[in-house]
């Protein structure tokens, strides 16, 4: 069996353009890897075996020029299962969308296909992207390739695990409160959430519309950037997408002023995470960058704010799953009973919990106290970042206070699960881009460092992350799965 | 006042905008297509879809708001109104809640005494329509199933909410008539109540003489979805009577929604508002706020056509009697027909008479409208000119008009084919006059003895011999002159 699955997306594309490898061999290598390893990992919900091979064979017939014109030709990409795809089921990890086939491709899928990407399958997630462990998928949990008894994080846990384990070099995730960055951190890969509005949400099954963004997941900063560049851009079908140009960084290639918010380095960070962070920060200092302590004073309200806004929007977005037009229907003795039994049997516990939270937050008499107040705090959190970016070029934080936790360990404590989003949710609330990259191991588990940048400075974000990546030792392949 | 109670009515009117495509997707808005043929993932509420606002709908809504004297806000936003029903694919309707497109307008109505007063418009907002349910079975209660047709889902609507300024069913009728007439000049809607492109809900309450509180706090009955202006009036009349009877018996009015039964002219309880939905409105996160440039709004205002008030003034200044003017103003097609003809023809009163009597009668009989009349304005004017030239008498012209409607031919062609031309040749008529006088000497004697009717008989005889084609006043003149000449 060829070891193409070990290569980066850049290498695969380059070798394919140069005719050194065939797309079919690349895809076969990954499909075999999926067949061999995904049984224990559970990263995929659907493997697009025939479709991917057919597309690979088609690309093998392309001339060199055509291969080069498609920046992702010859490269497998996995897609989180809350992004709709024609010809493959899209379930969002929910029984209510069992076997659902979308009549259209998401905007990012159109872009991926136009860029030559070969879609190898759909990856697992917490139901409707609600969760931080991928245990809340209606189908099966996903296991962390570093230690199979642990969660890969979530909700893009399938994508993260698949990339980490070499089942695909690239994957799309979606990030509403950290759902790309947190699993990237837990799985030792790079995951990036673009600025709100940078990537079209058309075809992303909505969780919380004002927070959701699709982003890239890869094993290197360069690969993440390759995937990001294929999917970004304004889309007339998404009125919240923006044609903003890339902002330019005041201090170009550096040295940069890097802010360390004191609220993100306080109590509750595991010692191993703190140690890995300290080493990474030392590297940044040794590169000549200036590290300054800053304050984001409204950070402590972020989780409460997030857990009002996100469920409120979710309760509305998920109302369409009513059994009338598509997806699952459980017949009832009348219309209301049909609605109730369909939604009762179709949604899992975590989704129901959030629908209840959100419905309550929007109810007459509670709207002002909850939703409206949360929106006001959101403005304050955004202002915190505006002010901070007046002083610094980037902000660096731990992505999470901890490392991947054991499956089942937070089942009885949703609040603890929610608190895990504390360092990531602020970027969604503020709409700014964030990137998580591995900076070391703590007791054998990856530790992620998060970069935050001002709106529309994705390019600089990649630049900064790549600079740090270059001076850090590369992580080994995950230890929980066989790599021979 | 009604049995000591003041009638308080407010109307909510939904008007479908006749854009080519729906409010948030590119589907057609055409009425009457086969079920669900005009749908797409967006208006079906499929997973992953997003709304994109139709600019033309906003332009039409702004046009409507300005024509109704509203203040159009440069900043408004969309909200989700949430409830479960099978005709609502997303389980929320994208509407505008606390920051509507426009506010503070009015419609002028004239009461019986000819005085005009203003009925306030509280707000105008833009929203999407829901689909339709077709129930299988006799009534909803025993329906064996329901089929959902989502062709209408997502069609743009403006909702026009009046202040509770109306004081009778008649005022409600006048308000709706004037509102519809005003909108008809804007080309923004078909305004067909029977097809649902204009729908009206009426809020009716009675204020006891001693009541000092807010009108909003009076128990209010909403009559839903009545399908004609006439029925809105009937529904309100019935409600006023029903509520005043209840109050007279010392009963309490329940805040509720009632339907209108066309056959009996009564209303019936549909659902009690006390168990009303909580719509959980919140700002639509998929759409940015609607920000309009003042210059763009002004430009739309400057481009408004003449509206009923201005048209009434114009017609009055041109000497058209107000009753005729009213008929023209309230029927945009008639008014446009009139304008096209008046551009070609000076005697506007004669034109108006012909239009509102003969043309109107023939249109009705043939099921035609002024917009698609078999006899267009230039053809009518051509006919009127033949009367003016003396080629046709008024009576002959009526006959010619009828033939024009039937054949689609011009007045000149009809006149020529039928040989209907009026005889204006004095010598030719004089010969007939002489013959008639010779044959009816006794009648001549009657005339000379002062019996005026005798002359009419003689005129009739001449007309008969000329098969009606002699010019009547010429005949009259010749008869008088000849008789008078014979006596000398
Ligand atoms: Zn549509």
PDB file of N, CA, C and O and ligand atoms in Angstrom, chain B residues 22 25-27 38-40 42-43, ligand 1:
ATOM      1  N   UNK B  22     -39.841  35.902  -6.098  1.00  0.00           N
ATOM      2  CA  UNK B  22     -40.251  35.957  -4.695  1.00  0.00           C
ATOM      3  C   UNK B  22     -39.337  36.880  -3.882  1.00  0.00           C
ATOM      4  O   UNK B  22     -38.328  37.365  -4.377  1.00  0.00           O
ATOM      5  N   UNK B  25     -35.999  34.529  -3.026  1.00  0.00           N
ATOM      6  CA  UNK B  25     -35.414  33.576  -3.961  1.00  0.00           C
ATOM      7  C   UNK B  25     -35.873  33.967  -5.362  1.00  0.00           C
ATOM      8  O   UNK B  25     -36.593  34.937  -5.532  1.00  0.00           O
ATOM      9  N   UNK B  26     -35.456  33.183  -6.357  1.00  0.00           N
ATOM     10  CA  UNK B  26     -35.718  33.585  -7.739  1.00  0.00           C
ATOM     11  C   UNK B  26     -36.973  32.937  -8.317  1.00  0.00           C
ATOM     12  O   UNK B  26     -37.257  33.089  -9.502  1.00  0.00           O
ATOM     13  N   UNK B  27     -37.750  32.234  -7.500  1.00  0.00           N
ATOM     14  CA  UNK B  27     -38.949  31.575  -8.023  1.00  0.00           C
ATOM     15  C   UNK B  27     -39.973  32.595  -8.519  1.00  0.00           C
ATOM     16  O   UNK B  27     -40.089  33.684  -7.964  1.00  0.00           O
ATOM     17  N   UNK B  38     -43.577  26.202  -8.489  1.00  0.00           N
ATOM     18  CA  UNK B  38     -42.773  27.417  -8.366  1.00  0.00           C
ATOM     19  C   UNK B  38     -42.086  27.456  -7.001  1.00  0.00           C
ATOM     20  O   UNK B  38     -42.374  28.301  -6.152  1.00  0.00           O
ATOM     21  N   UNK B  39     -41.218  26.475  -6.808  1.00  0.00           N
ATOM     22  CA  UNK B  39     -40.512  26.374  -5.527  1.00  0.00           C
ATOM     23  C   UNK B  39     -39.055  26.030  -5.797  1.00  0.00           C
ATOM     24  O   UNK B  39     -38.714  25.548  -6.874  1.00  0.00           O
ATOM     25  N   UNK B  40     -38.226  26.300  -4.816  1.00  0.00           N
ATOM     26  CA  UNK B  40     -36.802  25.971  -4.900  1.00  0.00           C
ATOM     27  C   UNK B  40     -36.346  25.674  -3.474  1.00  0.00           C
ATOM     28  O   UNK B  40     -37.116  25.846  -2.527  1.00  0.00           O
ATOM     29  N   UNK B  42     -34.730  27.325  -1.398  1.00  0.00           N
ATOM     30  CA  UNK B  42     -34.859  28.455  -0.477  1.00  0.00           C
ATOM     31  C   UNK B  42     -36.291  28.579   0.031  1.00  0.00           C
ATOM     32  O   UNK B  42     -36.529  28.622   1.243  1.00  0.00           O
ATOM     33  N   UNK B  43     -37.270  28.606  -0.881  1.00  0.00           N
ATOM     34  CA  UNK B  43     -38.634  28.815  -0.399  1.00  0.00           C
ATOM     35  C   UNK B  43     -39.250  27.516   0.145  1.00  0.00           C
ATOM     36  O   UNK B  43     -40.313  27.556   0.746  1.00  0.00           O
TER      37      UNK B  43
HETATM   38 ZN1  LIG C   1     -37.957  29.671  -4.355  1.00  0.00          ZN
END
